[in-house]
Short mmCIF file of C-alpha atoms and ligand atoms in Angstrom, two decimals:
data_model
loop_
_atom_site.label_atom_id
_atom_site.label_comp_id
_atom_site.label_asym_id
_atom_site.label_seq_id
_atom_site.Cartn_x
_atom_site.Cartn_y
_atom_site.Cartn_z
CA MET A 1 -96.32 -27.62 -50.13
CA TYR A 2 -96.29 -30.59 -47.77
CA ASP A 3 -99.65 -30.87 -46.12
CA GLU A 4 -100.90 -33.85 -44.14
CA ALA A 5 -104.39 -32.88 -45.32
CA ASP A 6 -103.32 -33.75 -48.89
CA VAL A 7 -102.67 -37.40 -48.02
CA PRO A 8 -105.35 -39.33 -49.92
CA PRO A 9 -107.47 -42.00 -48.26
CA TYR A 10 -105.73 -45.34 -48.76
CA THR A 11 -106.05 -48.98 -47.81
CA LEU A 12 -102.85 -50.87 -47.11
CA PRO A 13 -102.41 -54.47 -48.21
CA ASP A 14 -102.66 -56.86 -45.26
CA PRO A 15 -99.28 -58.46 -44.54
CA LEU A 16 -101.03 -61.45 -43.00
CA ARG A 17 -103.38 -62.20 -45.91
CA THR A 18 -101.90 -64.78 -48.31
CA LEU A 19 -102.27 -64.53 -52.07
CA ASP A 20 -104.96 -67.20 -51.99
CA GLY A 21 -106.88 -65.30 -49.35
CA ARG A 22 -106.04 -67.19 -46.16
CA ARG A 23 -105.04 -65.34 -43.01
CA VAL A 24 -101.80 -66.16 -41.21
CA THR A 25 -102.42 -66.54 -37.48
CA SER A 26 -99.25 -68.14 -36.17
CA ALA A 27 -95.49 -67.72 -36.33
CA ARG A 28 -95.36 -71.23 -37.76
CA ASP A 29 -97.27 -70.13 -40.87
CA TRP A 30 -95.29 -66.92 -41.31
CA PRO A 31 -92.30 -68.26 -43.33
CA ALA A 32 -94.54 -69.29 -46.27
CA ARG A 33 -96.27 -65.91 -46.31
CA ARG A 34 -92.91 -64.19 -45.91
CA ALA A 35 -91.63 -66.01 -48.99
CA GLU A 36 -94.63 -64.74 -50.97
CA LEU A 37 -94.02 -61.16 -49.90
CA LEU A 38 -90.31 -61.39 -50.65
CA GLU A 39 -91.15 -62.56 -54.17
CA LEU A 40 -93.59 -59.67 -54.64
CA PHE A 41 -90.92 -57.15 -53.62
CA ARG A 42 -88.38 -58.81 -55.94
CA THR A 43 -90.77 -58.81 -58.87
CA HIS A 44 -92.27 -55.36 -58.48
CA VAL A 45 -89.86 -53.18 -56.48
CA TYR A 46 -86.21 -54.11 -56.01
CA GLY A 47 -85.52 -56.86 -58.54
CA ARG A 48 -83.80 -60.17 -58.05
CA ARG A 49 -80.30 -60.82 -56.76
CA PRO A 50 -78.33 -63.61 -58.43
CA ALA A 51 -79.30 -66.90 -56.82
CA ALA A 52 -77.14 -67.85 -53.85
CA ALA A 53 -76.44 -71.11 -55.67
CA SER A 54 -74.97 -69.37 -58.71
CA HIS A 55 -71.42 -70.44 -59.40
CA ALA A 56 -69.89 -67.33 -57.88
CA ARG A 57 -66.95 -67.79 -55.55
CA HIS A 58 -66.08 -65.22 -52.88
CA ARG A 59 -62.63 -64.58 -51.44
CA PHE A 60 -61.56 -62.41 -48.53
CA ARG A 61 -58.15 -60.89 -48.02
CA VAL A 62 -57.12 -58.63 -45.15
CA VAL A 63 -55.01 -56.08 -47.02
CA GLU A 64 -54.16 -53.97 -43.98
CA GLU A 65 -54.29 -54.62 -40.25
CA ASP A 66 -53.30 -52.11 -37.58
CA PRO A 67 -53.83 -53.23 -33.97
CA ALA A 68 -52.98 -49.72 -32.70
CA ALA A 69 -55.46 -47.65 -34.67
CA MET A 70 -57.36 -44.77 -33.05
CA ASP A 71 -54.52 -44.24 -30.55
CA GLY A 72 -54.77 -47.85 -29.53
CA ALA A 73 -58.53 -47.94 -29.03
CA ALA A 74 -59.20 -50.14 -32.04
CA THR A 75 -57.83 -52.58 -34.53
CA LEU A 76 -58.20 -51.44 -38.12
CA LYS A 77 -58.77 -53.99 -40.85
CA ARG A 78 -59.23 -53.33 -44.51
CA VAL A 79 -60.72 -56.38 -46.16
CA ARG A 80 -60.81 -56.95 -49.89
CA ILE A 81 -63.78 -59.05 -50.98
CA SER A 82 -63.53 -60.57 -54.45
CA THR A 83 -66.14 -62.48 -56.37
CA ASP A 84 -65.26 -64.69 -59.32
CA HIS A 85 -67.92 -65.60 -61.81
CA ASN A 86 -67.63 -66.98 -65.33
CA GLY A 87 -63.94 -66.18 -65.51
CA ARG A 88 -64.33 -62.57 -64.38
CA THR A 89 -63.75 -60.91 -61.01
CA HIS A 90 -65.39 -58.08 -59.12
CA ALA A 91 -63.81 -56.71 -55.94
CA PHE A 92 -64.61 -54.14 -53.28
CA GLU A 93 -63.24 -53.17 -49.91
CA VAL A 94 -64.65 -53.09 -46.40
CA VAL A 95 -63.09 -50.88 -43.73
CA LEU A 96 -63.49 -52.10 -40.18
CA PHE A 97 -62.55 -50.87 -36.69
CA VAL A 98 -62.80 -53.39 -33.86
CA PRO A 99 -62.64 -52.08 -30.26
CA ASN A 100 -59.59 -53.34 -28.41
CA ALA A 101 -61.04 -52.83 -24.92
CA VAL A 102 -63.89 -55.32 -25.38
CA ALA A 103 -63.56 -59.07 -25.11
CA GLY A 104 -64.88 -60.47 -28.37
CA PRO A 105 -66.67 -61.52 -30.36
CA VAL A 106 -68.18 -58.04 -30.76
CA PRO A 107 -71.31 -56.91 -32.61
CA VAL A 108 -70.80 -54.89 -35.79
CA PHE A 109 -72.46 -51.82 -37.28
CA LEU A 110 -72.00 -51.96 -41.05
CA LEU A 111 -72.73 -48.78 -43.03
CA LEU A 112 -73.66 -48.98 -46.70
CA ASN A 113 -71.92 -45.67 -47.43
CA ASN A 114 -73.67 -43.68 -50.14
CA ARG A 115 -71.53 -40.58 -49.62
CA GLY A 116 -67.88 -40.02 -50.48
CA PRO A 117 -65.27 -42.46 -49.16
CA GLU A 118 -63.71 -39.63 -47.11
CA ASN A 119 -66.63 -40.18 -44.69
CA THR A 120 -65.25 -43.59 -43.77
CA ASP A 121 -61.56 -42.73 -43.84
CA PRO A 122 -59.48 -45.67 -42.54
CA THR A 123 -56.58 -43.29 -41.75
CA ARG A 124 -58.86 -41.06 -39.61
CA ALA A 125 -57.23 -37.99 -41.17
CA THR A 126 -60.84 -37.07 -41.94
CA ILE A 127 -63.37 -37.60 -39.18
CA SER A 128 -67.00 -37.44 -40.29
CA PRO A 129 -70.14 -37.40 -38.13
CA PHE A 130 -71.75 -39.51 -40.88
CA TRP A 131 -69.69 -42.50 -39.68
CA PRO A 132 -68.50 -41.61 -36.17
CA ALA A 133 -66.21 -44.58 -35.79
CA GLU A 134 -64.56 -43.36 -32.56
CA GLN A 135 -67.96 -42.89 -30.92
CA VAL A 136 -69.22 -46.34 -31.91
CA VAL A 137 -65.97 -48.04 -30.88
CA ALA A 138 -66.17 -46.27 -27.49
CA ARG A 139 -69.63 -47.79 -27.07
CA GLY A 140 -68.07 -51.23 -27.49
CA TYR A 141 -69.14 -51.99 -31.03
CA ALA A 142 -67.15 -52.67 -34.15
CA ILE A 143 -67.95 -50.36 -37.03
CA ALA A 144 -67.53 -51.17 -40.70
CA ALA A 145 -68.34 -49.60 -44.04
CA LEU A 146 -68.44 -50.37 -47.70
CA GLN A 147 -68.72 -47.83 -50.53
CA VAL A 148 -71.95 -48.45 -52.42
CA ARG A 149 -70.42 -47.12 -55.65
CA ASP A 150 -67.94 -50.02 -55.58
CA LEU A 151 -70.88 -52.42 -55.94
CA ALA A 152 -72.91 -50.39 -58.42
CA PRO A 153 -72.14 -46.85 -59.58
CA ASP A 154 -74.93 -44.49 -58.52
CA ASP A 155 -75.60 -43.50 -62.10
CA PRO A 156 -78.35 -44.54 -64.54
CA ASP A 157 -75.87 -45.04 -67.38
CA THR A 158 -73.21 -47.06 -65.60
CA PHE A 159 -74.89 -48.81 -62.66
CA THR A 160 -74.30 -52.26 -64.15
CA ASP A 161 -70.55 -51.64 -64.34
CA GLY A 162 -69.94 -53.05 -60.85
CA VAL A 163 -71.11 -56.40 -59.58
CA ILE A 164 -74.31 -56.45 -61.66
CA GLY A 165 -72.36 -56.82 -64.89
CA LEU A 166 -70.47 -59.75 -63.45
CA PHE A 167 -73.65 -61.82 -63.53
CA GLU A 168 -74.99 -60.59 -66.87
CA ARG A 169 -74.45 -61.57 -70.47
CA GLU A 170 -73.64 -58.59 -72.63
CA GLY A 171 -76.23 -57.51 -75.16
CA ARG A 172 -79.09 -59.30 -73.41
CA THR A 173 -82.12 -57.14 -72.57
CA ARG A 174 -82.47 -56.77 -68.82
CA PRO A 175 -85.76 -58.28 -67.60
CA ALA A 176 -88.24 -56.09 -65.71
CA ASP A 177 -87.30 -57.83 -62.46
CA ALA A 178 -83.52 -57.61 -62.95
CA TRP A 179 -81.75 -56.31 -59.86
CA ALA A 180 -80.54 -52.73 -59.83
CA ALA A 181 -78.34 -50.47 -57.74
CA LEU A 182 -80.11 -50.66 -54.35
CA SER A 183 -80.15 -54.43 -54.46
CA ALA A 184 -76.49 -54.60 -55.51
CA TRP A 185 -75.51 -52.32 -52.63
CA GLY A 186 -77.26 -54.64 -50.17
CA TRP A 187 -75.68 -57.66 -51.84
CA GLY A 188 -72.33 -56.12 -50.92
CA GLY A 189 -73.58 -55.98 -47.33
CA SER A 190 -74.23 -59.71 -47.47
CA ARG A 191 -70.72 -60.38 -48.71
CA ALA A 192 -69.34 -58.24 -45.87
CA LEU A 193 -71.39 -60.40 -43.49
CA ASP A 194 -69.85 -63.49 -45.11
CA TYR A 195 -66.48 -62.07 -44.10
CA VAL A 196 -67.69 -61.31 -40.55
CA GLU A 197 -68.57 -64.99 -40.23
CA THR A 198 -64.91 -65.83 -40.80
CA ASP A 199 -63.46 -63.33 -38.29
CA ASP A 200 -63.29 -64.62 -34.69
CA ALA A 201 -63.14 -61.08 -33.31
CA LEU A 202 -66.65 -60.40 -34.63
CA ASP A 203 -70.09 -61.72 -33.75
CA ALA A 204 -71.90 -62.56 -36.99
CA THR A 205 -75.16 -63.16 -35.08
CA ARG A 206 -75.21 -59.48 -34.03
CA VAL A 207 -74.61 -57.46 -37.16
CA ALA A 208 -76.53 -54.27 -37.90
CA VAL A 209 -76.81 -53.11 -41.49
CA VAL A 210 -77.12 -49.32 -41.53
CA GLY A 211 -78.00 -46.92 -44.30
CA HIS A 212 -78.96 -43.31 -44.75
CA SER A 213 -81.46 -42.18 -47.36
CA ARG A 214 -80.76 -44.16 -50.58
CA GLY A 215 -78.43 -46.24 -48.40
CA GLY A 216 -81.33 -46.73 -45.96
CA LYS A 217 -83.53 -48.08 -48.73
CA ALA A 218 -80.71 -50.49 -49.59
CA ALA A 219 -80.24 -51.48 -45.93
CA LEU A 220 -83.92 -52.35 -45.48
CA TRP A 221 -83.90 -54.47 -48.61
CA ALA A 222 -80.61 -56.10 -47.56
CA GLY A 223 -82.24 -57.09 -44.28
CA ALA A 224 -85.20 -58.54 -46.16
CA GLU A 225 -83.00 -60.55 -48.52
CA ASP A 226 -80.54 -61.71 -45.88
CA GLU A 227 -82.00 -62.92 -42.60
CA ARG A 228 -78.57 -63.10 -41.00
CA PHE A 229 -78.72 -59.34 -40.30
CA ALA A 230 -79.88 -59.15 -36.70
CA LEU A 231 -80.65 -55.41 -36.82
CA VAL A 232 -81.58 -53.15 -39.70
CA VAL A 233 -81.15 -49.39 -39.38
CA SER A 234 -83.06 -47.13 -41.76
CA ASN A 235 -82.10 -43.49 -41.43
CA ASP A 236 -84.23 -41.00 -43.41
CA SER A 237 -84.82 -43.66 -46.08
CA GLY A 238 -88.03 -42.14 -47.46
CA ALA A 239 -89.62 -43.24 -50.74
CA GLY A 240 -88.95 -46.87 -51.57
CA GLY A 241 -87.48 -47.17 -48.06
CA ALA A 242 -89.46 -46.96 -44.85
CA ALA A 243 -92.08 -44.47 -46.09
CA LEU A 244 -95.48 -45.80 -47.12
CA SER A 245 -95.91 -45.34 -50.90
CA ARG A 246 -99.69 -44.92 -50.68
CA ARG A 247 -99.47 -41.72 -48.64
CA ILE A 248 -98.08 -39.89 -51.67
CA PHE A 249 -96.43 -37.46 -49.27
CA GLY A 250 -93.05 -35.99 -50.20
CA GLU A 251 -91.26 -38.00 -52.87
CA THR A 252 -93.59 -40.24 -54.89
CA VAL A 253 -92.96 -43.53 -56.67
CA ALA A 254 -93.01 -41.71 -60.02
CA GLU A 255 -90.52 -39.11 -58.79
CA VAL A 256 -88.01 -41.57 -57.38
CA ASN A 257 -88.29 -43.81 -60.47
CA THR A 258 -87.84 -40.90 -62.85
CA THR A 259 -84.90 -39.21 -61.16
CA PHE A 260 -83.21 -42.48 -60.20
CA PRO A 261 -84.27 -45.09 -62.79
CA HIS A 262 -81.31 -47.26 -61.80
CA TRP A 263 -82.27 -47.80 -58.14
CA PHE A 264 -85.27 -50.13 -58.39
CA CYS A 265 -86.17 -52.78 -60.95
CA ARG A 266 -87.88 -51.63 -64.12
CA GLY A 267 -91.09 -53.34 -62.98
CA PHE A 268 -91.50 -50.72 -60.25
CA GLN A 269 -92.12 -48.08 -62.93
CA ARG A 270 -95.49 -49.68 -63.68
CA PHE A 271 -96.67 -48.10 -60.44
CA ASN A 272 -95.69 -44.54 -61.27
CA GLY A 273 -98.80 -42.58 -60.34
CA ALA A 274 -100.54 -45.87 -59.50
CA GLU A 275 -99.51 -46.51 -55.90
CA ASP A 276 -102.89 -48.08 -55.12
CA GLU A 277 -102.13 -50.88 -57.55
CA LEU A 278 -98.92 -51.91 -55.83
CA PRO A 279 -99.33 -55.46 -54.51
CA VAL A 280 -97.23 -54.44 -51.48
CA ASP A 281 -96.49 -51.36 -49.44
CA GLN A 282 -93.45 -50.52 -47.39
CA HIS A 283 -94.85 -51.70 -44.02
CA GLU A 284 -94.50 -55.16 -45.54
CA LEU A 285 -90.81 -54.50 -46.14
CA ILE A 286 -90.49 -53.91 -42.38
CA ALA A 287 -92.60 -57.04 -41.81
CA LEU A 288 -89.99 -59.04 -43.77
CA LEU A 289 -87.53 -58.18 -40.99
CA ALA A 290 -89.67 -59.71 -38.23
CA PRO A 291 -88.94 -60.95 -35.65
CA ARG A 292 -85.56 -59.28 -35.96
CA ALA A 293 -84.65 -55.82 -34.70
CA VAL A 294 -85.23 -52.68 -36.71
CA ALA A 295 -84.61 -49.00 -36.06
CA VAL A 296 -86.27 -46.33 -38.15
CA GLY A 297 -84.99 -42.77 -37.85
CA SER A 298 -86.46 -39.58 -39.30
CA ALA A 299 -85.73 -35.86 -39.12
CA ASP A 300 -88.48 -33.30 -38.71
CA GLU A 301 -87.36 -31.02 -41.53
CA ASP A 302 -86.90 -33.93 -43.91
CA LEU A 303 -90.46 -33.87 -45.24
CA TRP A 304 -89.33 -35.17 -48.67
CA ALA A 305 -88.75 -38.52 -46.89
CA ASP A 306 -92.17 -38.40 -45.13
CA PRO A 307 -91.30 -38.91 -41.44
CA ARG A 308 -94.89 -39.85 -40.55
CA GLY A 309 -94.98 -42.36 -43.40
CA GLU A 310 -91.71 -43.85 -42.10
CA PHE A 311 -93.19 -44.19 -38.62
CA LEU A 312 -96.46 -45.66 -39.92
CA SER A 313 -94.64 -48.42 -41.82
CA LEU A 314 -93.13 -49.56 -38.57
CA ALA A 315 -96.49 -49.35 -36.78
CA HIS A 316 -98.33 -51.21 -39.55
CA ALA A 317 -95.80 -54.05 -39.39
CA SER A 318 -97.04 -54.73 -35.84
CA PRO A 319 -99.41 -57.60 -36.75
CA VAL A 320 -96.42 -59.59 -37.98
CA TYR A 321 -94.35 -58.83 -34.87
CA ALA A 322 -97.40 -59.87 -32.85
CA LEU A 323 -97.10 -63.39 -34.31
CA PHE A 324 -93.85 -63.53 -32.34
CA GLY A 325 -95.42 -62.23 -29.14
CA ARG A 326 -94.21 -58.66 -29.60
CA GLU A 327 -96.31 -55.73 -28.45
CA PRO A 328 -97.91 -53.58 -31.15
CA ILE A 329 -96.72 -50.06 -31.95
CA PRO A 330 -99.99 -48.12 -32.17
CA THR A 331 -100.37 -45.92 -35.25
CA ASP A 332 -101.04 -42.91 -32.98
CA ALA A 333 -97.86 -43.42 -30.96
CA MET A 334 -95.48 -41.31 -33.06
CA PRO A 335 -93.13 -39.89 -30.42
CA ALA A 336 -92.13 -36.30 -29.76
CA LEU A 337 -88.96 -34.86 -31.27
CA ASP A 338 -85.71 -36.24 -29.85
CA ASP A 339 -87.56 -38.78 -27.72
CA PRO A 340 -87.02 -42.29 -29.18
CA LEU A 341 -89.88 -44.76 -28.93
CA ARG A 342 -88.60 -48.22 -28.10
CA VAL A 343 -90.83 -51.29 -28.29
CA LEU A 344 -88.24 -54.01 -28.50
CA PRO A 345 -86.98 -55.18 -30.87
CA ARG A 346 -88.14 -52.02 -32.73
CA GLN A 347 -87.28 -48.37 -32.32
CA TYR A 348 -88.44 -45.16 -33.93
CA HIS A 349 -86.99 -41.71 -33.40
CA ILE A 350 -87.46 -38.35 -35.03
CA ARG A 351 -84.69 -35.87 -34.58
CA ARG A 352 -84.82 -32.10 -34.91
CA GLY A 353 -83.17 -30.97 -38.12
CA GLY A 354 -82.64 -31.86 -41.73
CA HIS A 355 -81.85 -34.81 -43.95
CA ASP A 356 -78.63 -36.33 -42.57
CA LEU A 357 -77.11 -39.12 -40.53
CA THR A 358 -75.70 -37.50 -37.41
CA THR A 359 -73.91 -38.51 -34.23
CA GLN A 360 -77.26 -38.10 -32.47
CA ASP A 361 -78.80 -40.68 -34.82
CA TRP A 362 -75.88 -43.04 -34.22
CA GLY A 363 -76.39 -42.54 -30.47
CA CYS A 364 -79.99 -43.70 -30.85
CA TYR A 365 -78.93 -46.77 -32.82
CA THR A 366 -76.23 -47.82 -30.37
CA ASP A 367 -78.71 -47.24 -27.52
CA LEU A 368 -81.03 -49.75 -29.16
CA ALA A 369 -78.13 -52.20 -29.58
CA ASP A 370 -77.35 -51.85 -25.84
CA ARG A 371 -80.95 -52.84 -25.08
CA LEU A 372 -80.87 -55.74 -27.50
CA TRP A 373 -77.41 -57.08 -26.81
CA GLY A 374 -76.03 -55.28 -23.75
C1 GCU B 1 -82.83 -37.72 -53.13
C2 GCU B 1 -83.86 -38.78 -53.42
C3 GCU B 1 -84.20 -39.60 -52.19
C4 GCU B 1 -82.94 -40.09 -51.53
C5 GCU B 1 -81.98 -38.95 -51.28
C6 GCU B 1 -80.63 -39.35 -50.70
O1 GCU B 1 -83.38 -36.73 -52.32
O2 GCU B 1 -85.00 -38.16 -53.96
O3 GCU B 1 -85.02 -40.70 -52.52
O4 GCU B 1 -83.25 -40.77 -50.34
O5 GCU B 1 -81.71 -38.30 -52.50
O6 GCU B 1 -80.16 -40.46 -50.94
O7 GCU B 1 -80.03 -38.52 -50.01
#
């Protein structure tokens, strides 16, 4: 069913070639090319967030604080983030554990949680390996989470009911590049980062945005849209995430757009069955993160997400990292199972097992953070 021999021959777009055909050769010329690429992804893949200069106002309120959480190991904060726009308000909550044993300000791992809220239980009555808060706190990092459904319901019929609707006029046809659920989830990550900037216990220059699967797609795009994220963690993000679309291995553009028409912008549907016509591919999404840190994780049984395609995106972003003096990741360097490849500030690992975010994956991501920030 999944056979590497079925991958068609393909030619990837060159991240360093500008739309008018020039070739970027220095870090100084990268920002202009980066802006072009970002626009291409907004127009054809993820849609457009509301402009930062829109008249939205954000407010933060700590609704609960417990300095003796986790048997004294951490301080719990629940932060309510509200956005006012055109006389209406949207609000969502961030749960945060800050290690007490570490002198601040501490780096933060922020999960865009696409599973049930019980996975990020502030009371710790439920402890989930999907968000192993005790483990991350013991490593000296703060850990936070938002619930993606609070930003945009994960449902084709109601996804505009969250923050998207706040910025839209009722009855107006949504343009082909209107933002959709993945972008709204990442937008929530940016608002959480706004809060981090106001909290002296936290280091806003060392925030990792983390996502698994659909959450991983959202995390990558959040890191592209918001350059304040110092580290982006993509766990099993697959199609429309780290995996190269042109490999047509596992989930295809047509499949993801058909089953989940509310994730990407409508413009992405033009490329159903026409991956070769995409003006971008997903290695250029990774390139948008350069020179910042990125970790890509796969699982060997998760062929639907195309582990090799996830690795190759990272490798094919190398020419952009090279502009910043970073060593290339060769396309033939995919590491063995359970043996992370680290070429700072990038990391790739492939774990034994199925589609999931596990404590082993979290261990790999905090290991990278130790190298980057330790
Ligand atoms: C489905 C979907 C994937 C997605 C995954 C998930 O399998 O096809 O694109 O990544 O759900 O979010 O777990």
